[in-house]
Amino acid sequence: MIYGLVASALVALGLYGLVTQSALLRKVLAFNLLGGGVFLLFGVVARRGGDAVPEALVITGLVVAFAATALALVLVLRLFQITGAATIAEDETPR
Amino acid sequence: MSLLLDLLLGLAVLGVAGWTLAVRGNFPAVIGFVAYGLLLALVWVRLGAVDVALTEAALGAGATGVILLFAVVRLRGGRAEIDAATPGPRQRIAAGLLCAMVGLALAVAVLNLPNPAPSQAAAVARHLPELGVANPVTGVLMAYRGLDTLLEAVVLVFAVLAIWSMAPDRRWGAVPGPVFPVQSSGPVSLLARLLPPVGIVIGIYVAWVGADAPGGKFQGGTILAAMGILTWVAGLWRLPPVASRGLRWAVVAGPLAFIGVGLLGFVIADGFLAYPPGFAKPLILLIEAAMTLSVAAALVLMVAGPPEGRRE
Amino acid sequence: MEATPGGALLVLMLVIPVTGLLIAFAQGGRAPERIALWLAPLGLAMAAVLLAGVLHAKAPVIAFVGGWAPPLGLALRADGLAAAMLMTTAVIIAAIILFARADYMTPPGLPEARAPLAFWCFLLALWAALNAAFLGGDLFNLFVALEMLTFGALALACLDGRATQFKAELRYLLFALIGSVLYLLGTALLYGAYGTLDILLLSRAARADAPTIVAASLMTVGLLGKMALFPLHLWLPAAHAGAPPAASALLSGLVVKASYVLLLRLWFWVMPAALLLAVAPILALLGAAAILFGSVVALRQARLKLLVAYSTVAQIGYLFLMFPLAAGSLAEVAERAWTGGALQAISHAFAKAAMFLAAGVIARGMGHDRIAELHGAARVAPLSVLAFGLAGLSLMGIPPSGGFTAKWLLLQAALYAGQWWWALVIVAGGLLTGGYVFRVLSTAMRAPAPDFAPAAPVDAMQERVALGLAVISVVLGLLPLAAFGLVLIGR
């Protein structure tokens, strides 16, 4: 199944983005790319079995992922408003 | 032919995903991400999962895209800090190798999934008549795995409150998010006046048909939320302040209705979230109606963000 | 497998805190605090009834939600381990409710404020999420529970809204979200391979094939990230130490245990024994590294709260020594190891909650938490320093204490199983723990400077709550060993 391979590649891409991108906004984006791959894998599983259960799991998962993204972005914005920081790199001088 | 289509679609998804990661600017990256979401929605159609395709397009591409765009507009600068924190080529190669190994292992696992695939399809279908719904996804979400859906509805409430609680203390009691000036002309204003009547009908319809056709509370609620966001951004509708009781009850109405019907199951059926024969469909529709309202309210609030204006 | 009588109780343990939270949020004002105060005894009673029920039946209590049996439906299961963890959760949450009243009270007539509303709501949220995580019998349902836990824990940790905190909490959120996604990825593979995510059904079906191995690896890494097992611990100290005391106690004492219990379920129930045998030594090795590394770093901390947080990094390590001892050993050795691991999870929960609460009271009274300048702390907050010391006994593993029994059982299991090297780690960890606990106590007991004045009055109730939890962590060690047979029920 082509999409199984696509899902695997998306997971690898998303993980790579999460690890190598330093800007928080881009990390959140990469997290969503990764999520897309994970959900697609559920889709492949659903398709193989002609089964509605994994589809329902994806709908649940998509809603949870959206909530997580919204929360993460609010935190990113608050961090930026307060400190001007756009990454979570360690500060030069420990507090 | 269809194999070729799948191949092209798959490559397009990967290409857009890679571009989203590689492009330097934040704005094009978000546009790339929205395109990625829409392509994924097409993939879901190809996989025969129209329910998921609708959710992916509405939530994954649409709503996520909107909050990402809001964030891009507000996050300016920081380039030097970002460049300084970006890992060097050696670390990137190491990370790339590691991630490629994960992807490879995953691919091997997927290719080795058993044939024929184990499936609950028969069991799902067998009990649908008892529930009076024709859409198997709705059967899973509302009956067989109703607890998942209930807890997920509660997660939305968690998210709204968590987002609100990130506000500075002095903002508590204010209106969530920025207040937009009224736009009396321009494309946004025009859209905000024309679309909502149609959109609200479509949203309610999509939520309503969910029992028997692709659709349901999350998809319908997202469409309703989109209409709300449009009128809010155009300045035609002011969000109520966070202290508003009405607003808060709207957010919890869905999960509370879900729990109420669930507890009713102790009395009129054989336990929590059990539906008595013959009453399953009306009860499911009741929950779906309340949930559509709450999903729409929660999504609007999550897009708006923490209270920002002055206290009312 | 059949549903058992008493299943309604399991459902109520989820639904009641959730309903409380929803109404608390909608009503606002003083309602959240009142609802939490009402639910504390109710929650304790439910946990106690369940515990008695499991002990009496000597079998797990099982509910099928909506009457749909797995694989189609979802099961909630309370075995001995779950019942013990639920009881631990109920006691600690009730204690934190009492502790937090001084900090998050809304006086009559005043408008609702941000922090109290968020605190009480998310306390109930975490309670519901923990109950869901201990009761869940389905791997995807447990994913939703883990996400609930992440949201609640994060919101509580950010409650003070300090600038320095947001960075630490974002790091925490990223670790938690990546952990969840990896876990979810594993469940997708398992569903593809077996057509069910029910833990018991999987345990009968699981094979050691490629999808299962990849799924197990992804899920394990995800859960270890959420638990902050060395070397994935980097997010924990700042995230836990920077939270308000009541939140730190919850995060360090309870939240990490949810992932632990899930990891136990994954390896001791779902996965085939051959895989477990291969992975167990690796997990224990990481655990041993965590014990040594975490303790040494704790010893060198300048700030009290960070010391307590690094102590968590170390104590989490002990939880993993159980894996190679409980897997593949003779029944009696395995039972000892299993009981030791479970008891470590429980006694650490009490001791660490007590320690964080005590550290919070001490820091408030002294106006800072710099360890080198804590002279006179024993005069400012005597009960808190005593609580810190008693909890420290349990963490060190000095008899009689819950921590001693836990570590003694693990030590015996290590010797009986012929794996004496883990015993060395346990002893070394105990000595190092003694070092950092003593360092705090010896400074706190010293006389203050002549011109010393407390920075703020210390709340008597808060001191008593911290001491109460510390006493429980010690008293656990006075119970007869047979009492812990509970955690073997349904294993």
GROMACS .gro file of N, CA and C in nm, chain B residues 81 102 105-106 108-110 112-114 117-121 123-124 127 130-131 140 142-148 150-155 157-169 172-173 242-245 247-249 251-252 255-256 259 263 266 270-275 301 311, chain C residues 8 11-12 14-15 18-19 21-29 64-68 71-74 76 111-115 117-118 121-122 125-126 129 132 138 140-141 144-145 147-149 151-152 154-155 158-159 166-167 185 189 191-197 207 209-211 214 218:
model
  423
  176GLU      N    1   1.826   3.477   1.709
  176GLU     CA    2   1.815   3.376   1.815
  176GLU      C    3   1.786   3.240   1.753
  197VAL      N    4   1.379   0.547   1.191
  197VAL     CA    5   1.244   0.532   1.245
  197VAL      C    6   1.145   0.510   1.131
  200ALA      N    7   1.190   0.160   0.984
  200ALA     CA    8   1.134   0.058   1.073
  200ALA      C    9   0.982   0.057   1.061
  201LEU      N   10   0.925   0.176   1.055
  201LEU     CA   11   0.781   0.187   1.045
  201LEU      C   12   0.734   0.126   0.913
  203VAL      N   13   0.880  -0.105   0.737
  203VAL     CA   14   0.891  -0.252   0.747
  203VAL      C   15   0.772  -0.307   0.825
  204ALA      N   16   0.737  -0.239   0.936
  204ALA     CA   17   0.625  -0.285   1.017
  204ALA      C   18   0.496  -0.283   0.936
  205VAL      N   19   0.475  -0.174   0.861
  205VAL     CA   20   0.351  -0.162   0.784
  205VAL      C   21   0.344  -0.272   0.678
  207ASN      N   22   0.465  -0.554   0.693
  207ASN     CA   23   0.450  -0.687   0.755
  207ASN      C   24   0.321  -0.704   0.833
  208LEU      N   25   0.228  -0.611   0.815
  208LEU     CA   26   0.099  -0.628   0.883
  208LEU      C   27   0.031  -0.752   0.826
  209PRO      N   28  -0.040  -0.825   0.911
  209PRO     CA   29  -0.094  -0.956   0.868
  209PRO      C   30  -0.198  -0.943   0.758
  212ALA      N   31  -0.629  -0.857   0.689
  212ALA     CA   32  -0.621  -0.766   0.803
  212ALA      C   33  -0.730  -0.799   0.904
  213PRO      N   34  -0.694  -0.804   1.035
  213PRO     CA   35  -0.797  -0.822   1.136
  213PRO      C   36  -0.887  -0.699   1.136
  214SER      N   37  -1.015  -0.719   1.161
  214SER     CA   38  -1.108  -0.607   1.144
  214SER      C   39  -1.230  -0.624   1.233
  215GLN      N   40  -1.282  -0.513   1.279
  215GLN     CA   41  -1.408  -0.515   1.355
  215GLN      C   42  -1.526  -0.480   1.265
  216ALA      N   43  -1.502  -0.474   1.132
  216ALA     CA   44  -1.606  -0.423   1.042
  216ALA      C   45  -1.738  -0.498   1.062
  218ALA      N   46  -1.850  -0.673   1.320
  218ALA     CA   47  -1.913  -0.645   1.449
  218ALA      C   48  -1.974  -0.506   1.451
  219VAL      N   49  -1.903  -0.410   1.391
  219VAL     CA   50  -1.953  -0.272   1.386
  219VAL      C   51  -2.087  -0.270   1.314
  222HIS      N   52  -2.432  -0.438   1.485
  222HIS     CA   53  -2.511  -0.372   1.588
  222HIS      C   54  -2.568  -0.237   1.545
  225GLU      N   55  -2.948  -0.177   1.576
  225GLU     CA   56  -2.996  -0.151   1.713
  225GLU      C   57  -2.985  -0.003   1.747
  226LEU      N   58  -2.880   0.061   1.692
  226LEU     CA   59  -2.857   0.202   1.725
  226LEU      C   60  -2.939   0.295   1.638
  235VAL      N   61  -1.943   0.396   1.602
  235VAL     CA   62  -1.824   0.377   1.685
  235VAL      C   63  -1.808   0.494   1.782
  237MET      N   64  -2.027   0.717   1.892
  237MET     CA   65  -2.133   0.748   1.987
  237MET      C   66  -2.173   0.629   2.073
  238ALA      N   67  -2.143   0.508   2.029
  238ALA     CA   68  -2.186   0.393   2.108
  238ALA      C   69  -2.069   0.307   2.152
  239TYR      N   70  -2.008   0.236   2.057
  239TYR     CA   71  -1.908   0.136   2.097
  239TYR      C   72  -1.793   0.200   2.174
  240ARG      N   73  -1.745   0.313   2.123
  240ARG     CA   74  -1.635   0.381   2.191
  240ARG      C   75  -1.680   0.518   2.239
  241GLY      N   76  -1.801   0.523   2.291
  241GLY     CA   77  -1.857   0.651   2.336
  241GLY      C   78  -1.771   0.717   2.443
  242LEU      N   79  -1.705   0.638   2.527
  242LEU     CA   80  -1.624   0.696   2.634
  242LEU      C   81  -1.508   0.778   2.579
  243ASP      N   82  -1.447   0.727   2.470
  243ASP     CA   83  -1.340   0.804   2.405
  243ASP      C   84  -1.391   0.940   2.364
  245LEU      N   85  -1.654   1.103   2.467
  245LEU     CA   86  -1.687   1.186   2.583
  245LEU      C   87  -1.561   1.252   2.640
  246LEU      N   88  -1.456   1.170   2.661
  246LEU     CA   89  -1.334   1.226   2.720
  246LEU      C   90  -1.271   1.328   2.626
  247GLU      N   91  -1.283   1.305   2.496
  247GLU     CA   92  -1.226   1.397   2.401
  247GLU      C   93  -1.302   1.530   2.404
  248ALA      N   94  -1.435   1.520   2.423
  248ALA     CA   95  -1.514   1.643   2.435
  248ALA      C   96  -1.469   1.720   2.559
  249VAL      N   97  -1.435   1.646   2.664
  249VAL     CA   98  -1.388   1.710   2.786
  249VAL      C   99  -1.250   1.775   2.763
  250VAL      N  100  -1.167   1.711   2.679
  250VAL     CA  101  -1.036   1.768   2.648
  250VAL      C  102  -1.052   1.907   2.587
  252VAL      N  103  -1.279   2.125   2.659
  252VAL     CA  104  -1.303   2.218   2.770
  252VAL      C  105  -1.170   2.247   2.841
  253PHE      N  106  -1.091   2.141   2.865
  253PHE     CA  107  -0.958   2.160   2.926
  253PHE      C  108  -0.880   2.264   2.846
  254ALA      N  109  -0.883   2.246   2.713
  254ALA     CA  110  -0.800   2.330   2.628
  254ALA      C  111  -0.844   2.475   2.638
  255VAL      N  112  -0.976   2.499   2.636
  255VAL     CA  113  -1.026   2.637   2.645
  255VAL      C  114  -0.980   2.700   2.776
  256LEU      N  115  -0.999   2.629   2.885
  256LEU     CA  116  -0.961   2.686   3.015
  256LEU      C  117  -0.809   2.702   3.025
  257ALA      N  118  -0.736   2.604   2.972
  257ALA     CA  119  -0.589   2.614   2.978
  257ALA      C  120  -0.543   2.736   2.900
  258ILE      N  121  -0.604   2.759   2.785
  258ILE     CA  122  -0.564   2.875   2.704
  258ILE      C  123  -0.600   3.004   2.777
  259TRP      N  124  -0.717   3.011   2.833
  259TRP     CA  125  -0.756   3.130   2.909
  259TRP      C  126  -0.660   3.155   3.025
  260SER      N  127  -0.619   3.045   3.090
  260SER     CA  128  -0.542   3.064   3.213
  260SER      C  129  -0.400   3.110   3.184
  261MET      N  130  -0.361   3.115   3.055
  261MET     CA  131  -0.228   3.169   3.021
  261MET      C  132  -0.228   3.322   3.022
  262ALA      N  133  -0.346   3.384   3.038
  262ALA     CA  134  -0.354   3.530   3.034
  262ALA      C  135  -0.290   3.589   3.159
  263PRO      N  136  -0.240   3.713   3.149
  263PRO     CA  137  -0.195   3.781   3.271
  263PRO      C  138  -0.316   3.805   3.362
  264ASP      N  139  -0.291   3.809   3.493
  264ASP     CA  140  -0.401   3.824   3.589
  264ASP      C  141  -0.490   3.944   3.560
  267TRP      N  142  -0.793   3.912   3.330
  267TRP     CA  143  -0.900   3.817   3.358
  267TRP      C  144  -1.034   3.891   3.360
  268GLY      N  145  -1.133   3.835   3.298
  268GLY     CA  146  -1.263   3.901   3.292
  268GLY      C  147  -1.282   3.974   3.161
  337VAL      N  148  -1.477   3.646   2.920
  337VAL     CA  149  -1.454   3.510   2.969
  337VAL      C  150  -1.539   3.479   3.092
  338ALA      N  151  -1.583   3.583   3.161
  338ALA     CA  152  -1.662   3.556   3.282
  338ALA      C  153  -1.807   3.524   3.247
  339SER      N  154  -1.846   3.539   3.120
  339SER     CA  155  -1.985   3.519   3.082
  339SER      C  156  -2.032   3.376   3.111
  340ARG      N  157  -2.136   3.367   3.193
  340ARG     CA  158  -2.191   3.234   3.226
  340ARG      C  159  -2.243   3.163   3.103
  342LEU      N  160  -2.156   3.190   2.794
  342LEU     CA  161  -2.047   3.138   2.712
  342LEU      C  162  -1.995   3.008   2.772
  343ARG      N  163  -1.975   3.009   2.902
  343ARG     CA  164  -1.917   2.889   2.964
  343ARG      C  165  -2.012   2.771   2.959
  344TRP      N  166  -2.140   2.798   2.981
  344TRP     CA  167  -2.234   2.685   2.972
  344TRP      C  168  -2.241   2.632   2.830
  346VAL      N  169  -1.992   2.608   2.633
  346VAL     CA  170  -1.875   2.523   2.614
  346VAL      C  171  -1.894   2.386   2.680
  347VAL      N  172  -1.962   2.383   2.795
  347VAL     CA  173  -1.974   2.254   2.866
  347VAL      C  174  -2.105   2.182   2.835
  350PRO      N  175  -2.048   1.809   2.657
  350PRO     CA  176  -2.004   1.702   2.747
  350PRO      C  177  -2.105   1.675   2.859
  351LEU      N  178  -2.171   1.780   2.909
  351LEU     CA  179  -2.269   1.756   3.017
  351LEU      C  180  -2.388   1.675   2.965
  354ILE      N  181  -2.278   1.320   2.938
  354ILE     CA  182  -2.275   1.254   3.068
  354ILE      C  183  -2.417   1.228   3.116
  358LEU      N  184  -2.554   0.877   3.217
  358LEU     CA  185  -2.605   0.839   3.350
  358LEU      C  186  -2.748   0.787   3.341
  361PHE      N  187  -2.794   0.423   3.331
  361PHE     CA  188  -2.801   0.343   3.454
  361PHE      C  189  -2.946   0.312   3.488
  365ASP      N  190  -2.886  -0.084   3.049
  365ASP     CA  191  -2.805  -0.159   3.144
  365ASP      C  192  -2.670  -0.096   3.172
  366GLY      N  193  -2.666   0.033   3.194
  366GLY     CA  194  -2.542   0.090   3.241
  366GLY      C  195  -2.505   0.219   3.173
  367PHE      N  196  -2.390   0.275   3.215
  367PHE     CA  197  -2.347   0.404   3.165
  367PHE      C  198  -2.329   0.399   3.014
  368LEU      N  199  -2.388   0.500   2.946
  368LEU     CA  200  -2.377   0.514   2.801
  368LEU      C  201  -2.439   0.398   2.724
  369ALA      N  202  -2.524   0.321   2.792
  369ALA     CA  203  -2.600   0.219   2.718
  369ALA      C  204  -2.731   0.285   2.674
  370TYR      N  205  -2.772   0.256   2.551
  370TYR     CA  206  -2.895   0.316   2.501
  370TYR      C  207  -3.005   0.211   2.506
  396LEU      N  208  -1.329   2.985   2.064
  396LEU     CA  209  -1.251   3.036   2.177
  396LEU      C  210  -1.105   2.996   2.167
  406ARG      N  211  -1.053   4.479   3.118
  406ARG     CA  212  -1.162   4.417   3.191
  406ARG      C  213  -1.292   4.491   3.164
  415ALA      N  214  -2.014  -0.023   3.790
  415ALA     CA  215  -2.066   0.114   3.789
  415ALA      C  216  -1.972   0.208   3.864
  418VAL      N  217  -1.703   0.352   3.646
  418VAL     CA  218  -1.752   0.460   3.561
  418VAL      C  219  -1.767   0.588   3.642
  419LEU      N  220  -1.821   0.574   3.764
  419LEU     CA  221  -1.845   0.693   3.846
  419LEU      C  222  -1.712   0.760   3.883
  421LEU      N  223  -1.468   0.801   3.704
  421LEU     CA  224  -1.431   0.891   3.594
  421LEU      C  225  -1.528   1.007   3.585
  422VAL      N  226  -1.657   0.972   3.591
  422VAL     CA  227  -1.760   1.070   3.554
  422VAL      C  228  -1.776   1.178   3.661
  425VAL      N  229  -1.515   1.454   3.640
  425VAL     CA  230  -1.536   1.526   3.515
  425VAL      C  231  -1.656   1.619   3.527
  426THR      N  232  -1.767   1.566   3.580
  426THR     CA  233  -1.887   1.649   3.595
  426THR      C  234  -1.858   1.766   3.688
  428LEU      N  235  -1.578   1.912   3.739
  428LEU     CA  236  -1.496   2.009   3.667
  428LEU      C  237  -1.581   2.094   3.572
  429LEU      N  238  -1.672   2.029   3.498
  429LEU     CA  239  -1.753   2.102   3.399
  429LEU      C  240  -1.840   2.206   3.468
  430ILE      N  241  -1.904   2.165   3.579
  430ILE     CA  242  -1.992   2.259   3.650
  430ILE      C  243  -1.908   2.368   3.715
  431ALA      N  244  -1.793   2.329   3.771
  431ALA     CA  245  -1.707   2.428   3.835
  431ALA      C  246  -1.666   2.536   3.736
  432PHE      N  247  -1.629   2.493   3.617
  432PHE     CA  248  -1.586   2.588   3.514
  432PHE      C  249  -1.702   2.679   3.472
  433ALA      N  250  -1.819   2.618   3.452
  433ALA     CA  251  -1.932   2.697   3.403
  433ALA      C  252  -1.979   2.797   3.509
  434GLN      N  253  -1.983   2.755   3.635
  434GLN     CA  254  -2.033   2.843   3.741
  434GLN      C  255  -1.931   2.949   3.782
  435GLY      N  256  -1.803   2.908   3.788
  435GLY     CA  257  -1.698   3.002   3.824
  435GLY      C  258  -1.713   3.053   3.966
  436GLY      N  259  -1.647   3.165   3.994
  436GLY     CA  260  -1.656   3.226   4.126
  436GLY      C  261  -1.605   3.133   4.234
  471PHE      N  262  -1.780  -0.295   3.125
  471PHE     CA  263  -1.782  -0.270   2.980
  471PHE      C  264  -1.868  -0.146   2.959
  472VAL      N  265  -1.808  -0.038   2.910
  472VAL     CA  266  -1.882   0.087   2.899
  472VAL      C  267  -1.990   0.075   2.792
  473GLY      N  268  -2.112   0.111   2.829
  473GLY     CA  269  -2.224   0.102   2.735
  473GLY      C  270  -2.269  -0.041   2.711
  474GLY      N  271  -2.210  -0.134   2.785
  474GLY     CA  272  -2.247  -0.274   2.767
  474GLY      C  273  -2.181  -0.339   2.647
  475TRP      N  274  -2.091  -0.267   2.579
  475TRP     CA  275  -2.024  -0.322   2.461
  475TRP      C  276  -1.895  -0.389   2.505
  478PRO      N  277  -1.374  -0.687   2.173
  478PRO     CA  278  -1.293  -0.583   2.108
  478PRO      C  279  -1.373  -0.465   2.052
  479LEU      N  280  -1.505  -0.477   2.044
  479LEU     CA  281  -1.580  -0.365   1.987
  479LEU      C  282  -1.586  -0.248   2.085
  480GLY      N  283  -1.611  -0.279   2.210
  480GLY     CA  284  -1.630  -0.173   2.309
  480GLY      C  285  -1.506  -0.149   2.393
  481LEU      N  286  -1.526  -0.068   2.497
  481LEU     CA  287  -1.416  -0.030   2.586
  481LEU      C  288  -1.436  -0.094   2.723
  483LEU      N  289  -1.319  -0.096   3.130
  483LEU     CA  290  -1.246  -0.034   3.240
  483LEU      C  291  -1.212  -0.148   3.336
  518PRO      N  292  -1.454   3.938   4.299
  518PRO     CA  293  -1.478   3.875   4.169
  518PRO      C  294  -1.385   3.756   4.149
  519GLU      N  295  -1.425   3.670   4.056
  519GLU     CA  296  -1.345   3.553   4.026
  519GLU      C  297  -1.208   3.595   3.973
  520ALA      N  298  -1.103   3.525   4.018
  520ALA     CA  299  -0.969   3.554   3.968
  520ALA      C  300  -0.921   3.435   3.885
  521ARG      N  301  -0.817   3.462   3.806
  521ARG     CA  302  -0.770   3.361   3.713
  521ARG      C  303  -0.715   3.236   3.783
  522ALA      N  304  -0.616   3.259   3.872
  522ALA     CA  305  -0.544   3.146   3.928
  522ALA      C  306  -0.634   3.049   4.007
  524LEU      N  307  -0.960   2.987   3.980
  524LEU     CA  308  -1.048   2.912   3.890
  524LEU      C  309  -0.969   2.802   3.820
  525ALA      N  310  -0.854   2.840   3.763
  525ALA     CA  311  -0.775   2.742   3.689
  525ALA      C  312  -0.726   2.632   3.783
  528CYS      N  313  -1.022   2.390   3.892
  528CYS     CA  314  -1.072   2.314   3.777
  528CYS      C  315  -0.969   2.210   3.732
  529PHE      N  316  -0.843   2.251   3.723
  529PHE     CA  317  -0.746   2.155   3.672
  529PHE      C  318  -0.707   2.051   3.775
  532ALA      N  319  -0.960   1.814   3.698
  532ALA     CA  320  -0.927   1.758   3.567
  532ALA      C  321  -0.820   1.650   3.579
  533LEU      N  322  -0.717   1.682   3.657
  533LEU     CA  323  -0.608   1.584   3.673
  533LEU      C  324  -0.657   1.460   3.746
  536ALA      N  325  -0.832   1.256   3.500
  536ALA     CA  326  -0.738   1.200   3.404
  536ALA      C  327  -0.658   1.085   3.467
  539ALA      N  328  -0.878   0.787   3.491
  539ALA     CA  329  -0.893   0.728   3.358
  539ALA      C  330  -0.767   0.649   3.321
  545ASP      N  331  -0.807  -0.004   2.749
  545ASP     CA  332  -0.792   0.002   2.605
  545ASP      C  333  -0.682   0.102   2.573
  547PHE      N  334  -0.610   0.293   2.321
  547PHE     CA  335  -0.643   0.425   2.266
  547PHE      C  336  -0.715   0.511   2.369
  548ASN      N  337  -0.804   0.449   2.445
  548ASN     CA  338  -0.869   0.521   2.553
  548ASN      C  339  -0.762   0.578   2.648
  551VAL      N  340  -0.617   0.899   2.515
  551VAL     CA  341  -0.697   1.018   2.547
  551VAL      C  342  -0.672   1.058   2.693
  552ALA      N  343  -0.664   0.958   2.781
  552ALA     CA  344  -0.636   0.988   2.923
  552ALA      C  345  -0.502   1.057   2.938
  554GLU      N  346  -0.353   1.243   2.721
  554GLU     CA  347  -0.362   1.381   2.672
  554GLU      C  348  -0.432   1.470   2.774
  555MET      N  349  -0.538   1.415   2.837
  555MET     CA  350  -0.604   1.492   2.943
  555MET      C  351  -0.503   1.530   3.050
  556LEU      N  352  -0.420   1.432   3.084
  556LEU     CA  353  -0.319   1.450   3.187
  556LEU      C  354  -0.220   1.560   3.147
  558PHE      N  355  -0.266   1.814   2.938
  558PHE     CA  356  -0.327   1.947   2.940
  558PHE      C  357  -0.340   1.997   3.083
  559GLY      N  358  -0.390   1.911   3.171
  559GLY     CA  359  -0.411   1.951   3.309
  559GLY      C  360  -0.279   1.985   3.377
  561LEU      N  361   0.006   2.070   3.245
  561LEU     CA  362   0.069   2.189   3.188
  561LEU      C  363   0.004   2.315   3.243
  562ALA      N  364  -0.129   2.316   3.245
  562ALA     CA  365  -0.198   2.436   3.292
  562ALA      C  366  -0.163   2.464   3.438
  565CYS      N  367   0.187   2.615   3.477
  565CYS     CA  368   0.202   2.754   3.431
  565CYS      C  369   0.126   2.853   3.518
  566LEU      N  370   0.066   2.805   3.624
  566LEU     CA  371  -0.032   2.884   3.698
  566LEU      C  372   0.024   3.018   3.746
  573PHE      N  373   0.748   2.986   3.135
  573PHE     CA  374   0.690   2.945   3.008
  573PHE      C  375   0.787   2.862   2.925
  574LYS      N  376   0.916   2.896   2.932
  574LYS     CA  377   1.013   2.821   2.853
  574LYS      C  378   1.020   2.676   2.903
  592LEU      N  379   0.123   0.629   1.752
  592LEU     CA  380   0.174   0.558   1.635
  592LEU      C  381   0.180   0.407   1.665
  596LEU      N  382  -0.023   0.071   1.480
  596LEU     CA  383   0.036  -0.054   1.434
  596LEU      C  384  -0.028  -0.174   1.503
  598TYR      N  385  -0.328  -0.195   1.628
  598TYR     CA  386  -0.462  -0.219   1.575
  598TYR      C  387  -0.453  -0.288   1.440
  599GLY      N  388  -0.358  -0.243   1.359
  599GLY     CA  389  -0.340  -0.305   1.228
  599GLY      C  390  -0.303  -0.452   1.240
  600ALA      N  391  -0.227  -0.485   1.343
  600ALA     CA  392  -0.179  -0.623   1.357
  600ALA      C  393  -0.282  -0.713   1.424
  601TYR      N  394  -0.363  -0.658   1.516
  601TYR     CA  395  -0.449  -0.747   1.596
  601TYR      C  396  -0.596  -0.711   1.590
  602GLY      N  397  -0.631  -0.594   1.534
  602GLY     CA  398  -0.772  -0.559   1.524
  602GLY      C  399  -0.837  -0.528   1.658
  603THR      N  400  -0.757  -0.504   1.760
  603THR     CA  401  -0.812  -0.464   1.889
  603THR      C  402  -0.704  -0.386   1.964
  604LEU      N  403  -0.747  -0.303   2.058
  604LEU     CA  404  -0.652  -0.234   2.143
  604LEU      C  405  -0.678  -0.266   2.290
  614ARG      N  406   0.219  -1.149   1.922
  614ARG     CA  407   0.330  -1.225   1.866
  614ARG      C  408   0.453  -1.134   1.865
  616ASP      N  409   0.635  -1.022   1.622
  616ASP     CA  410   0.665  -0.995   1.481
  616ASP      C  411   0.702  -0.848   1.463
  617ALA      N  412   0.734  -0.812   1.338
  617ALA     CA  413   0.788  -0.677   1.313
  617ALA      C  414   0.693  -0.566   1.358
  618PRO      N  415   0.563  -0.571   1.321
  618PRO     CA  416   0.478  -0.460   1.366
  618PRO      C  417   0.473  -0.447   1.518
  621VAL      N  418   0.809  -0.294   1.652
  621VAL     CA  419   0.820  -0.151   1.622
  621VAL      C  420   0.721  -0.073   1.709
  625LEU      N  421   0.821   0.220   1.982
  625LEU     CA  422   0.772   0.358   1.974
  625LEU      C  423   0.697   0.397   2.100
   0.00000   0.00000   0.00000
